[in-house]
Amino acid sequence: MAEIKKIKPSLPKGTRDFLPEEVAKRNYIFDTIKKVFRKYGFQQIDTPAFERLETLTGKYGEEGDRLLFKILNSGDYLKDAPEAELQSKNSAAITKHISEKVLRYDLTVPLARYVVQHQSDLTFPFKRFHIAPVWRADRPQKGRYQEFYQCDADIIGSTSLLNEVELTLIYAEVFRVLGIPVYIDLSSRKFLYGFAKLCGAENNFIEFTTIIDKEDKIGSARVKEELNTLTAGTGDKYIDLLPLMYMTEENYEERFENIISKFKVIDSQDGIDGLTEIQIVLEAILKYKYPSDRISFTPTLARGLGYYSGIIWEVVLNKPQILEDFNKEIEMGSLGGGGRYDNLTEMFGGRDMSGVGISFGIERIYDVMEELKLFPAELGETTKVLFVHFDDASEAYAFEALQKVRAADIASEIYPGRRKLDKQMNYANDKKIPFVVVIGGDEMASGKLSFKNMASGEQQKLNIEEIIEKLRS
RNA sequence: GCGUCCAUAGCUCAGUUGGUUAGAGUAGUGGUUUGUGGUACCAUUGGUCGAGGGUUCGAGCCCCUCUGGACGCCCCA
């Protein structure tokens, strides 16, 4: 074997390995979400981990382009790059010559590509879900990684607001099943556009939304300040309206009328439409009265990627509820987000198809569930019973018995090879195997095997059929 | 992309104003008379002190660069 330089085992920045127990817990979350998705009529799809460079660039804004992981071309990739650009050291210009593939940044843009490409094979409205890793060259932070999973459900080709209602119900149901108290913030890009117009900032809409969105973080005084700068003094007086727009179950009717009247004054159809949509969805949801899930129209929620054009969601922890139920305070960013996007398929030459979708932040959900101890205890268990033995004869005997247990569809294993009994018991212990069958000379002679319950330590002599019966119950 | 702090055994950490062969707990392995784990006791493996360079008679400790981590900012799940 060739000489290999020994290196310390380590992972690339922002990535992580998962131990068996962690995978079991992650699968529990995935399975819960999948089950709900399927119940609402969504079908799973998959797409490649990487896409063509031009498929993804420009879809997430300038910031997004910077965060795309580029894959270096194979072969002598510098050969065809123009000498002048190589000399210029302009990374952005050189990129398109040396890289034509990028790792996917989210699941929504690949979906748009997918829908346009396969439109003749799909049934519309197309309801799909997609659970897969995505990659972002972002600086890792709490609950933020460079490789992470997204769980998305989207509906393409239907403008009905019933879709928004259904997706909100999915959010509520998933978090209720997982046991996480959440708060669902609802907002609307159309409404925000109307509000931007009110503030005289319709030409700086993106900047406007970023400022509004920071309200909970930097406070309304600083928002006023920044808005003042952005609108050259015309917009800051409207910021006081924002808290008045916040609509919950108790107050939405009169507040709704109040805001609509303001939009009518400035003749903002977007504002009126946006708000009307919010009201329709909010009313439909409130009819169901999901007790553990609070929801409101939160006008300061503005974030979302550039492509959102209608209603947008964000799911955050319901901190007061968590304090009450678990006596704990947790700091965590949003657990999910989504929205309606009207123009995504156009970019790929498709006919105009509106889409709306939601996404679950699995990594953060995991951290929160770990913190609140919400995972079921039995997730760690895999093997139900372990056969241990003393010598070749008892090993062979145990192996025979093992086949009968497996025939009964019970997860079981035999300790491989000769080892002292306490070591074999230890193996069962470490793997959280709840039952052990000990087989030695006595057991082989009588056919009565020693069946041990690892939790209680209690042990009894049973034949293999009786053991299978016990394991089944 | 910017800022602050950090990096010693698989893991959690000690390591005195720079001074001999770098320590503990835990995990691992072996054992406590050879058929019973999760508790106890004994023994023992394991570290080019994140990597590279520099200052010094001498560096785990001081300086620089890189890599990785934690937490902010931007942005986002």
XYZ file of C-alpha atoms (C1' of nucleotides) in Angstrom:
550
model
C 0.000 0.000 0.000
C 1.244 3.430 -0.857
C 2.408 5.763 1.854
C -0.524 7.889 3.009
C -0.106 11.076 4.954
C -2.184 10.807 8.104
C -4.588 13.639 8.559
C -6.802 14.522 11.446
C -10.401 13.558 10.700
C -12.482 16.700 10.384
C -15.429 18.116 8.483
C -15.717 21.058 6.111
C -17.069 24.239 7.602
C -20.773 24.320 8.374
C -21.400 20.588 7.922
C -21.928 17.782 10.382
C -22.110 14.020 10.793
C -25.120 12.344 12.310
C -24.907 9.553 14.856
C -27.443 6.701 14.600
C -29.544 8.182 17.385
C -29.595 11.579 15.680
C -30.661 10.057 12.383
C -33.499 8.269 14.159
C -34.686 11.578 15.578
C -34.335 13.401 12.255
C -36.279 10.651 10.528
C -38.994 11.025 13.112
C -39.373 14.675 12.083
C -39.190 13.851 8.363
C -41.753 11.077 8.719
C -44.140 13.287 10.649
C -43.956 16.018 8.014
C -44.223 13.536 5.125
C -47.281 11.937 6.627
C -49.060 15.285 6.848
C -47.964 16.291 3.340
C -49.374 13.058 1.922
C -52.569 13.477 3.897
C -53.101 16.792 2.129
C -52.507 15.244 -1.283
C -48.898 16.126 -2.019
C -46.583 13.802 -3.959
C -42.849 13.539 -3.358
C -40.381 14.442 -6.104
C -36.621 14.693 -6.304
C -34.156 16.698 -8.373
C -30.350 16.647 -8.682
C -28.198 18.104 -5.925
C -26.675 20.483 -8.459
C -28.149 22.526 -11.281
C -26.752 24.429 -14.214
C -25.176 27.735 -13.233
C -27.635 29.828 -15.240
C -30.632 28.019 -13.738
C -29.898 29.400 -10.299
C -27.927 32.621 -10.709
C -29.916 35.803 -10.419
C -32.862 34.112 -8.727
C -31.940 34.944 -5.159
C -30.616 38.461 -5.551
C -27.045 39.617 -5.349
C -26.600 38.226 -1.856
C -27.902 34.860 -2.989
C -25.487 34.652 -5.900
C -22.621 35.163 -3.510
C -23.858 32.290 -1.354
C -24.077 29.769 -4.202
C -21.558 26.946 -4.069
C -19.969 26.692 -7.490
C -18.660 23.388 -8.778
C -15.384 23.595 -10.675
C -15.573 22.183 -14.195
C -13.870 18.851 -14.767
C -10.748 18.501 -16.817
C -8.447 21.345 -17.773
C -10.940 24.020 -16.840
C -8.579 26.960 -17.202
C -7.816 26.133 -20.832
C -10.764 28.012 -22.323
C -10.888 30.895 -19.879
C -9.984 34.200 -21.549
C -6.515 35.296 -20.597
C -7.592 38.867 -19.957
C -10.159 37.844 -17.365
C -7.780 35.509 -15.596
C -5.343 38.393 -15.318
C -8.051 40.725 -14.053
C -8.621 38.535 -10.990
C -12.307 39.388 -11.198
C -13.811 36.317 -9.570
C -17.371 37.005 -10.705
C -16.313 37.347 -14.347
C -14.097 34.269 -14.276
C -16.710 32.066 -12.590
C -18.806 31.491 -15.705
C -15.739 30.263 -17.585
C -14.578 27.732 -15.010
C -17.883 26.625 -13.453
C -21.093 25.600 -15.124
C -22.717 23.785 -12.196
C -23.842 24.994 -8.772
C -25.207 23.190 -5.735
C -28.887 23.942 -5.230
C -29.586 26.830 -2.889
C -33.192 25.936 -2.174
C -35.904 23.647 -3.534
C -38.184 26.280 -5.036
C -36.194 27.439 -8.047
C -35.380 23.839 -9.023
C -39.128 23.209 -8.747
C -39.869 26.027 -11.190
C -37.381 24.517 -13.635
C -38.861 21.063 -13.075
C -42.437 22.186 -13.654
C -41.665 23.984 -16.905
C -39.519 21.130 -18.154
C -42.057 18.415 -17.359
C -45.293 20.360 -17.765
C -46.758 17.914 -20.238
C -46.286 15.035 -17.781
C -47.730 16.767 -14.740
C -51.282 17.172 -13.519
C -52.180 20.695 -12.507
C -52.620 22.098 -9.950
C -49.372 20.313 -9.241
C -48.970 19.542 -5.542
C -45.540 18.277 -4.702
C -43.300 17.964 -1.674
C -39.549 17.734 -1.686
C -37.239 16.829 1.175
C -33.581 17.193 0.357
C -30.330 18.876 1.372
C -29.495 22.347 0.067
C -26.218 24.251 0.328
C -25.356 27.854 1.112
C -21.882 29.355 1.426
C -23.025 31.354 4.421
C -21.179 31.896 7.653
C -22.304 29.198 10.107
C -24.136 30.401 13.193
C -26.552 29.075 15.763
C -29.021 26.875 13.884
C -27.377 27.772 10.557
C -25.282 25.414 8.513
C -23.784 25.321 5.030
C -25.519 22.030 4.342
C -29.033 21.634 5.638
C -32.290 19.963 4.735
C -35.374 21.673 3.491
C -38.856 20.192 3.587
C -41.045 21.987 1.088
C -44.633 21.628 -0.035
C -45.747 23.692 -3.035
C -48.796 24.039 -5.245
C -48.162 25.162 -8.803
C -50.829 26.339 -11.222
C -53.627 27.488 -8.957
C -54.320 31.018 -7.783
C -57.031 29.952 -5.344
C -56.544 31.263 -1.830
C -57.740 27.890 -0.603
C -54.145 26.783 -1.174
C -52.927 29.383 1.303
C -55.482 28.138 3.796
C -54.422 24.526 3.330
C -50.730 25.304 3.668
C -51.383 27.215 6.867
C -53.306 24.229 8.204
C -50.343 22.005 7.327
C -48.049 24.244 9.347
C -50.440 24.129 12.275
C -50.888 20.364 12.081
C -47.210 19.451 11.781
C -46.147 21.567 14.728
C -49.083 20.325 16.772
C -48.111 16.694 16.129
C -44.463 17.435 16.955
C -45.548 19.202 20.129
C -43.842 22.538 19.438
C -45.829 25.643 20.431
C -45.490 28.008 17.495
C -46.789 31.284 16.273
C -47.678 31.754 12.631
C -47.063 35.206 11.196
C -48.924 36.039 8.034
C -48.190 38.956 5.781
C -48.493 39.963 2.166
C -46.077 41.370 -0.351
C -48.966 43.091 -2.099
C -50.004 44.760 1.117
C -46.402 45.784 1.731
C -46.163 47.246 -1.744
C -49.235 49.317 -0.984
C -47.724 50.376 2.289
C -44.472 51.277 0.563
C -46.490 53.482 -1.768
C -48.135 55.095 1.226
C -44.664 55.862 2.557
C -43.408 57.053 -0.805
C -40.976 54.157 -1.135
C -42.492 52.111 -3.954
C -39.343 52.614 -6.004
C -37.118 51.219 -3.227
C -39.397 48.335 -2.357
C -36.718 45.773 -1.493
C -34.836 48.171 0.783
C -38.154 49.187 2.264
C -39.094 45.634 3.186
C -35.709 44.965 4.787
C -36.112 47.997 7.024
C -39.698 47.131 8.017
C -38.672 43.593 8.775
C -36.102 44.682 11.327
C -38.751 46.320 13.515
C -38.731 43.624 16.188
C -34.950 43.688 16.269
C -33.970 47.370 16.220
C -37.185 48.987 17.429
C -39.558 51.404 15.772
C -37.390 54.462 16.492
C -34.538 53.185 14.317
C -36.993 51.941 11.698
C -38.393 55.455 11.528
C -34.901 56.828 11.165
C -33.935 54.479 8.337
C -37.281 54.955 6.633
C -36.807 58.664 6.836
C -33.479 58.362 5.070
C -34.894 56.034 2.418
C -37.898 58.181 1.561
C -36.241 61.545 2.035
C -38.605 62.440 4.850
C -41.991 61.373 3.494
C -42.366 57.904 4.936
C -41.369 57.901 8.574
C -44.685 59.300 9.824
C -46.471 56.163 8.661
C -44.441 53.765 10.728
C -46.691 54.434 13.719
C -49.459 52.836 11.726
C -47.778 49.444 11.708
C -48.723 48.379 15.228
C -52.290 49.437 14.455
C -52.361 47.073 11.538
C -51.446 44.030 13.582
C -54.513 41.842 13.348
C -55.512 38.912 15.516
C -58.663 36.970 16.030
C -60.051 39.599 18.385
C -59.485 42.745 16.424
C -59.142 42.061 12.766
C -62.519 43.259 11.577
C -62.303 46.906 12.546
C -58.597 47.178 11.858
C -59.067 45.744 8.432
C -61.590 48.446 7.511
C -59.312 51.101 8.919
C -56.316 50.152 6.775
C -58.313 49.544 3.636
C -59.614 53.087 3.833
C -56.053 54.413 3.827
C -55.149 52.410 0.756
C -58.249 53.725 -0.979
C -57.035 57.273 -0.407
C -53.758 56.646 -2.198
C -55.516 54.445 -4.735
C -53.316 51.388 -4.109
C -54.981 48.366 -5.647
C -52.048 46.198 -4.486
C -52.591 47.285 -0.916
C -56.310 46.624 -1.069
C -55.879 43.244 -2.767
C -53.146 42.168 -0.386
C -55.161 43.006 2.658
C -58.308 41.403 1.301
C -56.381 38.202 0.682
C -55.011 38.268 4.199
C -58.478 38.695 5.584
C -59.913 35.799 3.599
C -57.150 33.433 4.710
C -57.153 34.614 8.291
C -60.894 34.198 8.616
C -60.842 30.717 7.139
C -58.048 29.629 9.480
C -59.597 31.117 12.581
C -62.735 29.109 11.882
C -60.748 25.955 12.711
C -59.487 27.304 16.030
C -56.339 25.231 16.299
C -55.737 25.627 19.999
C -51.971 25.226 20.116
C -51.220 27.424 17.151
C -51.525 31.140 17.292
C -51.766 33.089 14.097
C -51.911 36.731 13.178
C -51.452 39.205 10.396
C -48.063 40.653 11.227
C -47.422 43.596 8.911
C -43.776 43.870 9.941
C -43.099 40.445 8.469
C -41.592 41.364 5.136
C -38.783 38.964 4.598
C -38.713 36.243 2.117
C -36.700 35.832 -1.000
C -37.128 38.283 -3.809
C -39.509 36.114 -5.779
C -42.406 36.211 -3.337
C -45.321 38.281 -4.618
C -48.396 37.444 -2.522
C -49.069 36.112 0.935
C -45.977 35.184 2.967
C -45.570 33.115 6.127
C -43.156 32.782 8.914
C -43.387 30.288 11.754
C -41.664 31.233 14.987
C -41.598 29.798 18.481
C -44.456 30.813 20.715
C -42.158 31.856 23.541
C -44.763 32.741 26.185
C -46.430 29.371 25.629
C -43.085 27.569 25.901
C -42.296 29.397 29.110
C -45.651 28.329 30.480
C -45.572 24.697 29.307
C -41.871 23.882 29.678
C -40.581 26.623 31.966
C -37.852 27.376 29.454
C -36.653 30.284 27.365
C -35.352 29.448 23.930
C -33.787 31.750 21.366
C -34.274 30.429 17.859
C -34.859 31.892 14.435
C -37.852 31.008 12.325
C -38.833 27.336 12.035
C -40.434 27.756 8.653
C -41.306 30.199 5.960
C -42.978 30.446 2.605
C -45.123 32.441 0.284
C -46.782 32.872 -3.060
C -44.651 33.560 -6.105
C -46.316 34.525 -9.361
C -43.523 34.836 -11.855
C -41.095 32.039 -11.166
C -42.007 29.771 -14.056
C -41.772 32.626 -16.552
C -38.021 32.710 -16.061
C -37.833 29.285 -17.605
C -40.068 30.145 -20.513
C -43.125 28.491 -19.075
C -46.578 29.917 -19.300
C -47.581 32.051 -16.374
C -48.193 29.683 -13.491
C -48.661 30.943 -9.994
C -47.061 28.936 -7.219
C -47.368 28.939 -3.482
C -45.384 26.947 -0.976
C -44.059 26.483 2.521
C -40.809 25.206 3.942
C -39.887 23.594 7.243
C -36.533 24.326 8.890
C -35.710 20.810 9.994
C -32.404 21.669 11.706
C -33.979 24.247 13.956
C -36.993 22.058 14.635
C -34.548 19.356 15.745
C -32.707 21.688 18.094
C -35.940 22.938 19.621
C -37.304 19.410 20.097
C -34.038 18.354 21.712
C -34.177 21.338 24.035
C -37.801 20.657 24.991
C -37.254 16.875 25.153
C -40.060 16.215 22.704
C -38.655 13.119 20.988
C -40.382 9.839 21.880
C -38.159 7.677 24.085
C -38.404 4.517 21.997
C -36.690 6.114 18.960
C -33.293 4.841 20.145
C -34.402 1.218 20.051
C -33.584 -0.732 16.940
C -32.928 -4.355 17.708
C -35.525 -5.961 19.929
C -33.519 -8.960 21.095
C -29.868 -10.058 21.176
C -28.688 -13.693 21.289
C -25.553 -14.294 23.353
C -23.581 -17.517 23.641
C -20.468 -19.239 25.020
C -18.926 -21.452 22.392
C -19.227 -22.732 18.846
C -22.042 -25.120 19.703
C -24.196 -22.528 21.476
C -23.452 -19.969 18.780
C -24.763 -22.381 16.132
C -27.793 -23.134 18.284
C -28.443 -19.417 18.842
C -28.111 -18.741 15.135
C -30.854 -21.280 14.433
C -33.121 -19.726 17.042
C -32.384 -16.278 15.595
C -33.772 -17.338 12.207
C -37.098 -18.238 13.834
C -37.329 -14.839 15.488
C -36.534 -13.094 12.233
C -39.140 -15.226 10.445
C -41.611 -13.674 12.866
C -40.471 -10.248 11.616
C -38.802 -9.222 14.854
C -35.604 -7.162 14.628
C -32.964 -9.348 16.210
C -29.270 -10.094 16.144
C -26.640 -12.468 17.429
C -23.381 -11.324 18.972
C -20.738 -12.248 16.406
C -17.766 -14.312 17.600
C -16.455 -15.460 20.938
C -16.471 -12.907 23.730
C -16.953 -13.001 27.469
C -20.575 -12.834 28.479
C -20.323 -9.498 30.260
C -18.983 -7.908 27.072
C -21.868 -9.299 25.096
C -24.306 -7.974 27.700
C -22.605 -4.623 27.476
C -23.230 -4.555 23.742
C -26.951 -5.015 24.377
C -26.802 -2.292 26.955
C -25.052 0.243 24.741
C -27.395 -0.431 21.841
C -30.434 -0.175 24.100
C -31.547 -3.657 23.121
C -34.394 -4.411 25.547
C -34.144 -8.242 25.600
C -31.324 -10.772 25.620
C -31.472 -14.541 25.091
C -28.600 -16.399 26.769
C -27.755 -19.802 25.330
C -25.300 -22.254 26.848
C -25.094 -25.958 27.633
C -28.112 -26.029 29.967
C -30.341 -24.217 27.485
C -29.335 -26.450 24.596
C -30.032 -29.574 26.674
C -33.480 -28.457 27.853
C -34.606 -26.277 24.949
C -35.598 -23.730 27.587
C -33.671 -20.560 26.781
C -32.750 -17.879 29.297
C -34.825 -14.835 28.334
C -33.702 -11.658 30.058
C -35.443 -8.307 30.330
C -32.622 -5.763 30.372
C -34.634 -3.006 31.981
C -35.869 -5.016 34.987
C -33.046 -7.572 35.096
C -35.658 -10.304 35.441
C -34.905 -13.575 33.683
C -36.984 -16.632 32.841
C -36.569 -19.935 31.014
C -38.757 -20.178 27.923
C -38.734 -22.100 24.697
C -38.248 -20.163 21.464
C -41.953 -20.082 20.579
C -42.797 -18.576 23.951
C -40.034 -16.016 23.497
C -41.397 -14.974 20.106
C -44.824 -14.623 21.680
C -43.372 -12.379 24.410
C -41.503 -10.241 21.902
C -44.625 -9.740 19.833
C -46.649 -8.299 22.675
C -18.174 39.681 2.942
C -17.258 42.321 8.199
C -16.454 42.055 13.713
C -15.462 39.749 18.813
C -13.873 35.444 21.426
C -11.904 30.429 21.141
C -8.804 25.636 19.592
C -4.495 20.737 24.918
C -6.296 12.510 24.800
C -12.435 9.912 21.312
C -15.334 13.521 24.855
C -15.223 17.509 29.028
C -11.328 20.282 30.745
C -6.426 21.507 34.207
C -1.592 23.243 32.792
C 1.191 28.559 37.674
C 5.197 35.516 35.369
C 7.715 31.129 28.756
C 11.767 26.392 32.130
C 13.080 19.128 32.570
C 10.002 13.019 30.066
C 2.120 17.501 29.192
C -2.058 15.999 33.614
C -7.252 14.756 35.544
C -12.210 12.985 34.892
C -14.889 10.185 31.444
C -15.030 6.782 27.362
C -11.989 2.479 25.421
C -9.201 -2.158 26.512
C -7.844 -6.050 30.170
C -8.885 -7.877 34.995
C -11.633 -8.518 40.202
C -10.984 -17.550 39.912
C -13.287 -19.027 34.144
C -22.470 -18.505 32.415
C -24.994 -12.331 33.176
C -25.030 -5.658 31.570
C -26.422 -0.709 33.431
C -23.105 0.441 40.136
C -17.885 -0.473 42.535
C -12.436 -1.564 42.678
C -7.427 -2.472 40.163
C -4.416 -2.033 35.845
C -3.649 -0.047 31.022
C -3.837 2.075 25.742
C -4.265 6.852 23.870
C -1.698 13.628 22.681
C 4.237 16.245 16.608
C -0.831 20.798 22.720
C -5.660 22.537 15.267
C -1.774 23.454 10.862
C 2.416 26.318 9.136
C 5.965 30.052 10.081
C 8.490 33.540 13.592
C 10.725 35.502 18.480
C 13.832 32.946 22.324
C 19.241 29.304 25.116
C 14.215 27.252 25.695
C 7.147 27.928 23.315
C 1.068 24.360 25.138
C 1.956 29.523 26.946
C 4.376 35.443 23.132
C 3.775 37.322 17.538
C 1.962 36.413 12.254
C -0.779 33.518 8.523
C -4.153 29.648 7.520
C -7.999 26.057 8.963
C -12.028 25.009 12.077
C -15.621 26.421 16.076
C -18.996 29.814 19.162
C -21.583 34.484 18.982
C -22.994 39.143 16.530
C -23.707 42.114 11.522
C -25.468 41.405 6.380
C -28.706 37.799 4.877
C -31.355 33.539 5.854
C -34.067 27.638 7.385
